[in-house]
Coordinates of C-alpha atoms in Angstrom, one line a residue:
M270 CA -19.1 -26.6 30.0
D271 CA -20.0 -23.6 32.1
P272 CA -20.0 -20.6 30.2
S273 CA -19.3 -18.4 33.1
K274 CA -16.1 -20.0 33.9
H275 CA -14.9 -20.6 30.3
R276 CA -11.8 -18.5 29.4
P277 CA -10.4 -18.2 26.0
S278 CA -7.4 -20.0 25.5
S279 CA -5.1 -21.1 22.5
A280 CA -5.1 -24.5 24.0
F281 CA -8.6 -25.0 22.8
N282 CA -8.0 -23.8 19.2
S283 CA -10.5 -25.1 16.7
P284 CA -8.8 -27.2 14.0
F285 CA -10.4 -24.9 11.5
F286 CA -10.8 -21.1 11.1
T287 CA -13.8 -19.5 12.7
T288 CA -14.9 -15.8 13.2
N289 CA -14.8 -14.3 16.8
S290 CA -18.1 -15.8 17.4
G291 CA -17.0 -19.1 16.6
A292 CA -18.7 -19.4 13.3
P293 CA -16.6 -21.8 10.8
V294 CA -14.8 -19.9 8.0
W295 CA -14.7 -22.0 4.9
N296 CA -12.7 -19.5 2.8
N297 CA -10.1 -17.3 4.5
N298 CA -8.2 -16.2 1.3
S299 CA -10.7 -14.4 -0.9
S300 CA -13.1 -11.4 -0.2
L301 CA -16.8 -11.8 -1.1
T302 CA -17.2 -10.1 -4.4
I303 CA -19.7 -9.6 -7.2
G304 CA -18.1 -12.2 -9.8
S305 CA -14.6 -13.0 -9.8
R306 CA -13.2 -9.6 -10.0
G307 CA -16.2 -7.3 -9.2
P308 CA -16.4 -4.9 -6.2
I309 CA -16.3 -6.3 -2.5
L310 CA -19.6 -6.6 -0.7
L311 CA -20.0 -4.7 2.5
E312 CA -21.9 -8.0 3.8
D313 CA -18.6 -9.7 3.8
Y314 CA -18.7 -9.8 7.7
H315 CA -15.5 -12.0 7.9
L316 CA -13.4 -9.6 6.0
V317 CA -14.6 -6.5 7.9
E318 CA -14.3 -8.3 11.4
K319 CA -10.9 -9.6 10.4
I320 CA -9.4 -6.2 9.3
A321 CA -11.1 -4.2 12.0
N322 CA -9.6 -6.6 14.8
F323 CA -6.2 -6.2 12.8
D324 CA -6.2 -2.3 12.8
R325 CA -6.7 -2.2 16.6
E326 CA -3.8 -4.6 17.4
K327 CA -1.3 -2.0 18.3
I328 CA -1.5 1.3 20.3
P329 CA -0.2 4.0 20.2
E330 CA 2.1 3.6 17.1
R331 CA 0.7 2.5 13.6
V332 CA 0.5 -1.3 13.2
V333 CA 2.6 -0.8 10.0
H334 CA 4.6 2.1 8.6
A335 CA 5.5 3.1 12.3
R336 CA 8.8 4.4 11.4
G337 CA 8.5 7.5 9.3
A338 CA 9.4 11.1 8.3
S339 CA 7.4 13.8 6.7
A340 CA 8.0 17.0 4.9
K341 CA 5.9 19.8 3.2
G342 CA 6.0 21.2 -0.2
F343 CA 3.9 21.5 -3.3
F344 CA 2.8 19.7 -6.4
E345 CA 2.9 21.7 -9.7
V346 CA 1.1 20.4 -12.9
T347 CA 3.4 20.5 -15.9
H348 CA 1.5 18.6 -18.6
D349 CA -2.2 19.0 -19.5
I350 CA -4.1 16.0 -18.8
S351 CA -7.7 17.8 -18.7
N352 CA -8.6 15.4 -21.4
L353 CA -8.5 12.5 -18.8
T354 CA -9.7 14.0 -15.6
C355 CA -12.0 16.9 -14.4
A356 CA -9.9 16.9 -10.9
D357 CA -9.5 20.7 -10.1
F358 CA -5.9 20.3 -8.9
L359 CA -4.9 18.9 -12.3
R360 CA -6.8 21.3 -14.3
A361 CA -4.0 23.0 -16.2
P362 CA -0.2 23.4 -16.3
G363 CA 1.2 25.8 -13.8
V364 CA -1.4 25.0 -11.1
Q365 CA 0.2 24.5 -7.6
T366 CA -1.2 22.6 -4.8
P367 CA 0.2 22.4 -1.3
V368 CA 1.2 18.9 -0.1
I369 CA 2.7 17.0 2.9
V370 CA 4.5 13.7 2.2
R371 CA 5.5 10.8 4.8
F372 CA 8.1 8.3 4.0
S373 CA 8.1 5.2 5.9
T374 CA 9.4 1.6 6.7
V375 CA 6.7 -0.9 6.8
I376 CA 7.1 -3.7 9.3
H377 CA 9.5 -2.6 12.3
E378 CA 8.6 -0.3 15.1
R379 CA 9.0 3.4 15.3
G380 CA 12.5 3.6 16.8
S381 CA 13.8 0.7 14.3
P382 CA 16.9 1.2 12.0
E383 CA 16.1 2.9 8.4
T384 CA 18.5 0.7 6.8
M385 CA 16.3 -2.6 7.1
R386 CA 15.3 -4.8 3.9
D387 CA 11.6 -3.5 3.9
P388 CA 9.3 -1.7 1.5
R389 CA 9.2 2.1 2.1
G390 CA 5.8 3.9 2.3
F391 CA 5.5 6.9 0.1
A392 CA 2.4 8.8 1.0
V393 CA 1.1 12.2 -0.5
K394 CA -1.7 14.3 0.9
F395 CA -2.7 16.9 -1.6
Y396 CA -4.8 19.8 0.0
T397 CA -6.7 20.8 -3.0
R398 CA -9.5 23.3 -3.3
E399 CA -12.1 20.5 -3.4
G400 CA -10.9 18.4 -0.5
N401 CA -7.9 16.3 0.4
F402 CA -6.6 13.7 -2.0
D403 CA -4.4 11.0 -0.5
L404 CA -2.1 9.1 -2.8
V405 CA -0.9 6.4 -0.7
G406 CA 1.7 4.1 -1.9
N407 CA 5.1 2.3 -1.7
N408 CA 8.6 2.7 -3.3
F409 CA 7.7 -0.6 -5.3
P410 CA 5.0 -0.7 -8.1
V411 CA 3.7 -4.0 -6.9
F412 CA 2.5 -5.8 -3.8
F413 CA 2.8 -9.2 -2.1
I414 CA -0.7 -10.2 -2.2
R415 CA -3.8 -9.2 -4.3
D416 CA -6.8 -9.5 -1.9
G417 CA -7.1 -7.6 1.4
M418 CA -8.5 -10.8 3.2
Q419 CA -5.0 -12.0 3.3
F420 CA -3.4 -8.7 4.6
P421 CA -3.5 -9.3 8.3
E422 CA -2.1 -12.9 7.9
M423 CA 0.7 -11.5 5.6
V424 CA 1.7 -8.8 8.2
H425 CA 1.7 -11.2 10.8
A426 CA 4.2 -13.3 9.1
L427 CA 6.3 -10.3 8.3
K428 CA 6.3 -9.1 11.8
P429 CA 8.6 -10.5 14.4
N430 CA 7.6 -14.0 15.9
P431 CA 5.1 -13.4 18.8
K432 CA 7.0 -15.7 21.0
S433 CA 10.5 -14.5 20.4
H434 CA 9.8 -11.0 19.1
I435 CA 12.5 -11.7 16.4
Q436 CA 11.6 -11.4 12.7
E437 CA 12.4 -14.9 11.2
D438 CA 12.7 -16.1 7.4
W439 CA 10.9 -19.4 8.2
R440 CA 7.8 -17.6 9.0
I441 CA 7.9 -15.5 6.2
L442 CA 8.7 -18.2 3.6
D443 CA 6.1 -20.5 5.2
F444 CA 3.4 -17.9 4.6
F445 CA 4.4 -16.8 1.1
S446 CA 5.0 -20.5 0.0
H447 CA 1.0 -20.5 -0.3
H448 CA 1.1 -17.4 -2.4
P449 CA 3.0 -17.6 -5.5
E450 CA 1.6 -14.1 -6.6
S451 CA 4.2 -12.6 -4.2
L452 CA 7.3 -13.7 -6.5
H453 CA 7.0 -10.3 -8.4
M454 CA 7.3 -8.4 -4.9
F455 CA 10.1 -10.4 -4.1
T456 CA 12.1 -9.5 -7.1
F457 CA 11.7 -5.9 -5.7
L458 CA 12.2 -6.8 -1.9
F459 CA 15.3 -9.2 -2.6
D460 CA 16.8 -7.0 -5.2
D461 CA 19.4 -4.3 -4.6
V462 CA 16.5 -1.7 -4.5
G463 CA 15.3 -3.5 -1.2
V464 CA 17.2 -1.1 1.0
P465 CA 17.0 2.5 -0.5
Q466 CA 20.1 4.9 0.1
D467 CA 17.5 7.5 1.7
Y468 CA 14.0 8.7 0.9
R469 CA 15.1 11.2 -1.5
H470 CA 16.7 8.6 -3.6
M471 CA 13.9 6.3 -4.3
D472 CA 10.9 5.7 -6.7
G473 CA 7.3 5.9 -5.4
S474 CA 4.0 4.2 -6.8
G475 CA 0.4 4.5 -6.0
V476 CA 0.6 0.6 -6.6
N477 CA -3.2 0.4 -6.7
T478 CA -5.2 1.0 -10.0
Y479 CA -7.4 4.2 -9.7
T480 CA -9.9 5.6 -12.1
L481 CA -9.6 9.1 -13.7
I482 CA -12.9 10.7 -15.1
N483 CA -13.2 13.6 -17.4
K484 CA -16.0 16.0 -17.6
A485 CA -17.8 14.2 -20.2
G486 CA -18.0 11.2 -17.8
K487 CA -15.2 9.1 -19.8
A488 CA -13.4 6.8 -17.3
N489 CA -9.8 5.5 -17.7
Y490 CA -7.8 3.2 -15.2
V491 CA -4.7 4.9 -14.0
K492 CA -1.4 4.1 -12.3
F493 CA 0.5 6.8 -10.5
H494 CA 4.5 6.7 -10.5
W495 CA 6.9 9.1 -8.7
R496 CA 10.5 9.4 -10.3
P497 CA 13.1 11.2 -8.3
T498 CA 15.0 13.8 -10.2
C499 CA 18.4 12.9 -8.3
G500 CA 18.1 9.3 -9.4
V501 CA 17.4 6.0 -7.5
K502 CA 20.3 5.0 -5.1
C503 CA 20.5 2.0 -2.8
L504 CA 22.6 0.4 0.0
L505 CA 24.0 -3.0 -0.5
E506 CA 24.4 -5.0 2.5
E507 CA 27.9 -4.1 3.7
E508 CA 26.9 -0.4 3.2
A509 CA 23.7 -0.8 5.0
I510 CA 25.5 -2.2 8.0
K511 CA 27.9 0.7 8.0
V512 CA 25.3 3.2 7.4
G513 CA 22.9 1.8 10.2
G514 CA 25.5 1.3 12.6
A515 CA 26.5 5.0 12.7
N516 CA 23.0 6.4 12.6
H517 CA 19.7 4.5 12.8
S518 CA 17.8 7.5 11.8
H519 CA 20.0 8.3 8.7
A520 CA 17.0 8.6 6.3
T521 CA 15.1 10.9 8.4
Q522 CA 18.2 13.2 9.1
D523 CA 19.0 13.2 5.3
L524 CA 15.6 14.4 4.3
Y525 CA 15.4 17.1 7.2
D526 CA 19.1 18.3 6.5
S527 CA 18.5 18.6 2.9
I528 CA 15.8 20.6 3.0
A529 CA 17.1 22.9 5.6
A530 CA 20.1 23.4 3.2
G531 CA 17.9 24.3 0.3
N532 CA 18.4 21.1 -1.4
Y533 CA 15.0 20.4 -2.1
P534 CA 14.0 16.9 -2.9
E535 CA 11.9 16.5 -6.1
W536 CA 10.0 13.9 -8.0
K537 CA 8.3 13.8 -11.5
L538 CA 4.7 12.4 -11.5
F539 CA 3.8 10.0 -14.3
I540 CA 0.8 8.0 -14.9
Q541 CA -0.1 5.0 -17.2
V542 CA -3.4 4.6 -18.7
I543 CA -5.8 1.9 -19.8
D544 CA -9.2 2.4 -21.3
P545 CA -11.6 -0.2 -19.4
D546 CA -12.9 -1.2 -22.8
H547 CA -9.5 -2.9 -23.3
E548 CA -8.6 -4.2 -20.1
H549 CA -9.1 -7.8 -20.9
S550 CA -6.8 -7.7 -23.8
F551 CA -3.7 -8.3 -21.6
D552 CA -2.3 -11.7 -20.4
F553 CA -2.7 -10.5 -16.8
D554 CA -5.6 -8.5 -14.9
P555 CA -4.7 -5.0 -14.8
L556 CA -6.4 -4.6 -11.5
D557 CA -4.1 -7.1 -10.0
V558 CA -1.7 -5.4 -7.5
T559 CA 1.0 -7.9 -8.0
K560 CA 1.4 -6.9 -11.7
T561 CA 3.0 -4.0 -13.4
W562 CA 1.8 -2.3 -16.6
P563 CA 4.3 -2.9 -19.4
E564 CA 5.8 0.5 -20.2
D565 CA 6.4 -0.5 -23.8
I566 CA 2.7 -1.0 -24.3
L567 CA 1.4 1.7 -21.9
P568 CA 4.1 4.5 -21.7
L569 CA 4.6 6.8 -18.8
L570 CA 2.8 10.0 -19.4
P571 CA 4.4 13.2 -17.6
V572 CA 1.9 15.2 -15.3
G573 CA 3.8 17.3 -12.9
R574 CA 6.5 17.7 -10.2
L575 CA 6.4 17.3 -6.5
V576 CA 9.0 19.6 -4.6
L577 CA 9.4 19.3 -0.7
N578 CA 10.8 22.7 0.3
K579 CA 9.8 23.0 3.9
N580 CA 10.4 20.9 6.9
I581 CA 7.8 20.0 9.4
D582 CA 7.2 22.2 12.4
N583 CA 6.6 19.5 14.9
F584 CA 7.0 15.7 14.5
F585 CA 4.2 14.6 16.6
N586 CA 1.8 17.0 15.0
E587 CA 2.8 16.6 11.4
N588 CA 4.3 13.1 11.3
E589 CA 2.8 10.8 14.2
Q590 CA -0.8 12.4 14.0
L591 CA -0.5 12.6 10.2
A592 CA -3.0 10.3 8.7
F593 CA -3.5 9.0 5.2
S594 CA -6.2 6.9 3.5
P595 CA -6.7 5.8 -0.1
A596 CA -10.4 6.5 0.7
L597 CA -9.9 10.3 0.3
I598 CA -10.5 11.1 -3.3
V599 CA -11.6 14.2 -5.1
P600 CA -14.1 14.7 -8.1
G601 CA -12.3 13.3 -11.2
V602 CA -10.4 10.6 -9.3
Y603 CA -12.1 7.4 -8.3
Y604 CA -11.4 4.1 -7.1
S605 CA -11.4 0.8 -9.3
D606 CA -12.4 -2.8 -8.4
D607 CA -8.8 -3.6 -7.3
K608 CA -9.5 -5.8 -4.5
M609 CA -6.5 -4.5 -2.3
L610 CA -7.7 -0.9 -2.9
Q611 CA -11.2 -1.8 -2.2
S612 CA -10.4 -3.4 1.3
R613 CA -8.1 -0.4 2.1
I614 CA -11.0 2.1 1.7
F615 CA -12.2 0.6 4.8
S616 CA -9.1 -0.3 6.5
Y617 CA -7.0 2.9 6.5
P618 CA -9.8 5.2 7.8
D619 CA -10.7 2.5 10.3
T620 CA -7.3 2.3 11.9
Q621 CA -7.0 6.1 12.1
R622 CA -10.1 6.2 14.0
Y623 CA -8.8 3.7 16.4
R624 CA -5.4 5.2 16.7
L625 CA -6.2 8.9 16.6
G626 CA -10.0 8.9 17.4
P627 CA -13.2 9.6 15.4
N628 CA -12.2 13.2 14.8
Y629 CA -8.8 12.6 13.4
L630 CA -9.7 14.6 10.3
Q631 CA -9.9 17.7 12.4
L632 CA -6.3 17.6 13.3
P633 CA -4.3 20.4 11.6
A634 CA -2.1 18.1 9.5
N635 CA -5.4 15.9 8.3
A636 CA -8.0 18.8 8.0
P637 CA -8.8 19.9 4.4
K638 CA -7.8 23.7 3.9
C639 CA -10.8 24.4 1.7
A640 CA -14.2 25.4 3.3
H641 CA -16.2 22.2 4.3
H642 CA -19.5 21.5 6.1
N643 CA -21.2 18.2 7.6
N644 CA -23.1 17.3 10.5
H645 CA -20.5 15.0 12.1
H646 CA -20.8 16.2 15.6
D647 CA -19.3 15.6 19.1
G648 CA -17.3 12.4 19.8
F649 CA -13.9 11.9 21.6
M650 CA -11.4 14.9 21.0
N651 CA -13.8 17.1 19.0
F652 CA -12.5 20.5 18.8
M653 CA -14.6 22.1 16.3
H654 CA -16.0 25.2 17.2
R655 CA -19.8 25.3 16.4
D656 CA -22.5 27.6 17.4
E657 CA -25.4 26.7 14.7
E658 CA -28.6 25.6 16.1
V659 CA -29.3 23.2 13.1
N660 CA -27.3 20.0 12.8
Y661 CA -29.5 17.9 10.5
F662 CA -30.1 18.1 6.7
P663 CA -32.1 19.2 5.2
S664 CA -33.5 22.1 6.8
R665 CA -35.4 25.3 5.9
Y666 CA -33.4 27.3 8.5
D667 CA -30.0 26.5 7.1
S668 CA -29.0 27.2 3.3
V669 CA -26.6 24.5 2.9
R670 CA -27.3 22.3 0.0
H671 CA -26.0 19.4 -2.0
A672 CA -22.8 20.2 -4.0
E673 CA -23.0 20.0 -7.9
T674 CA -22.8 16.6 -9.2
H675 CA -19.6 15.3 -10.7
P676 CA -19.2 12.0 -12.8
I677 CA -18.2 8.7 -11.3
P678 CA -17.8 5.4 -13.4
P679 CA -21.1 4.3 -14.7
A680 CA -20.2 0.5 -14.3
I681 CA -22.9 -1.9 -14.3
F682 CA -22.1 -5.1 -12.2
N683 CA -23.4 -8.6 -13.0
G684 CA -22.4 -11.7 -11.3
K685 CA -23.0 -14.1 -8.4
R686 CA -21.5 -13.8 -4.8
E687 CA -18.5 -15.7 -4.5
R688 CA -15.1 -15.9 -2.9
V689 CA -12.5 -16.8 -5.6
I690 CA -9.1 -15.9 -7.1
I691 CA -9.1 -13.8 -10.1
D692 CA -9.1 -15.6 -13.4
K693 CA -5.9 -14.3 -14.7
E694 CA -3.2 -15.2 -12.0
N695 CA -0.1 -15.4 -14.2
N696 CA 2.2 -15.3 -11.2
F697 CA 5.5 -16.3 -12.9
K698 CA 5.9 -14.2 -16.2
Q699 CA 6.8 -10.7 -14.8
P700 CA 9.0 -11.9 -12.1
G701 CA 11.2 -13.9 -14.6
E702 CA 11.2 -11.0 -17.1
R703 CA 12.4 -8.8 -14.2
Y704 CA 15.2 -11.1 -13.3
R705 CA 16.4 -11.5 -16.7
S706 CA 16.7 -7.8 -17.3
W707 CA 19.4 -7.4 -14.6
A708 CA 23.2 -7.6 -15.1
P709 CA 24.8 -10.9 -13.9
D710 CA 26.3 -9.5 -10.9
R711 CA 22.9 -8.1 -9.7
Q712 CA 21.3 -11.5 -10.5
D713 CA 24.0 -13.2 -8.1
R714 CA 23.4 -11.1 -5.4
F715 CA 19.5 -11.9 -5.6
V716 CA 20.2 -15.5 -5.6
R717 CA 22.6 -15.2 -2.6
R718 CA 19.9 -13.3 -0.6
W719 CA 17.4 -16.2 -1.4
V720 CA 19.7 -18.8 -0.6
K721 CA 20.6 -17.1 2.8
A722 CA 16.8 -16.8 3.5
L723 CA 16.1 -20.5 2.5
S724 CA 19.0 -21.8 4.6
D725 CA 17.2 -20.7 7.9
P726 CA 17.3 -24.1 9.8
R727 CA 13.5 -24.2 10.6
V728 CA 12.7 -24.0 6.7
T729 CA 11.5 -27.3 6.0
H730 CA 12.6 -29.3 2.9
E731 CA 9.1 -29.0 1.5
I732 CA 9.1 -25.2 1.7
R733 CA 12.6 -25.1 0.2
S734 CA 11.2 -27.2 -2.8
I735 CA 8.2 -25.1 -3.3
W736 CA 10.2 -21.9 -3.6
V737 CA 12.8 -23.6 -5.8
S738 CA 9.9 -24.7 -8.0
Y739 CA 8.3 -21.3 -8.1
W740 CA 11.5 -19.5 -9.1
S741 CA 12.1 -22.4 -11.7
E742 CA 8.7 -21.5 -13.2
A743 CA 9.7 -17.9 -13.2
D744 CA 13.1 -18.7 -14.7
R745 CA 14.6 -22.1 -15.2
S746 CA 18.3 -21.0 -14.7
L747 CA 17.3 -19.0 -11.5
G748 CA 15.6 -22.2 -10.1
Q749 CA 18.7 -24.1 -10.8
K750 CA 21.1 -21.6 -9.2
I751 CA 19.2 -21.6 -5.9
A752 CA 18.7 -25.3 -6.0
S753 CA 22.4 -26.1 -6.5
H754 CA 23.1 -23.8 -3.6
L755 CA 20.7 -25.7 -1.4
N756 CA 21.7 -29.3 -2.9
L757 CA 18.2 -29.5 -4.1
K758 CA 16.6 -30.5 -7.6
P759 CA 14.2 -28.4 -9.3
S760 CA 10.9 -30.0 -9.7
I761 CA 10.6 -28.8 -13.5

């Protein structure tokens, strides 16, 4: 082969996965971690290359969450949780912090209808006195997958067919037939709540597990939950067709008009807390984003309220250029070893640097509102006014110093490098419990949606059988109902 004449072509695809340089990939499902559930190693070149390529696939709109609407307001602490965190913005009841919030659909393009059956993004940027804290989540408390290594593959399956540019069920069902951990997420997506009435009437969730640390250095795992004071409302199929047919921007308009009329949307913030010393006492891994924490064991603790009382001034400046990242934390809040969160720490700022440039945090919507200082100079679209002569640290000509130390989790890691699935998968228990909690008519609608998806003519008998088997594992009667509609026999 003449290298100078070789041109990359899918006609010469390798029968196995490789990196961009052609090196074989023997595990394309699991990140390289310390132990089966430890933190991800930066030396995982395949993960970094995979996500870095994925983050650069589309321009100029976001790869995911392209369709969105934003509003501004404040967060007010209503309950004292200073025993759990030393975060300044949570220091005492009555403390208010300015925020900007972006709601979004996930998969489809910037101009797509807001009535699609799709998760909804729920991202909150807190402009605190110690820097910005981004709580980036969805309206569902769980996710499809638990390892960021699979994220680009998942989005490709959910996105339109690259040949026809049509979203097709057979592609989605094929991919997720390899990931039974997705069942829990599908009990939300294919449930009635899969199409929210609008952004004001939906829950929010941080999804990932974070860590709160108090002044004494005690760390606790935490999940964040937003609950709308006006309640959760959704659109059934016929309603969604009617609403979307009349106005494909109905949710954006509802948010804008409600705030303009003084009917300010409001959510209550709750947290669930787990002492890391007790994390192994459950039949699931608390850091697994495909699982919820049972509220009867880990109750929702009230923290504060979020009020959106001001519309954005310019859609491009405060929505399209608005950029979120779960990497942005403040003292008193830290990450966990949640594999999805660990990969998002890299992925989100990386995609923003590509989409908006390396200085995207200088844009007004993204810049901190507190005093800040570093030596990140120049680069594309840098508009920071500087007149100092010292741009290095330390210097005897510049009095800038290190900030005071603040506690971070003191975990000690011990384990071998490995690409593996977590020990406690337990993929079927929680989906079955959620299905059994519904009224019969709600169960019937769920079954009908699954039968319709599985009836796609390109869904093979094998894939239908796998899904019937999965749903039978979750709930025997559910599997039997789907199977009877499809003239299949459950395998259990």
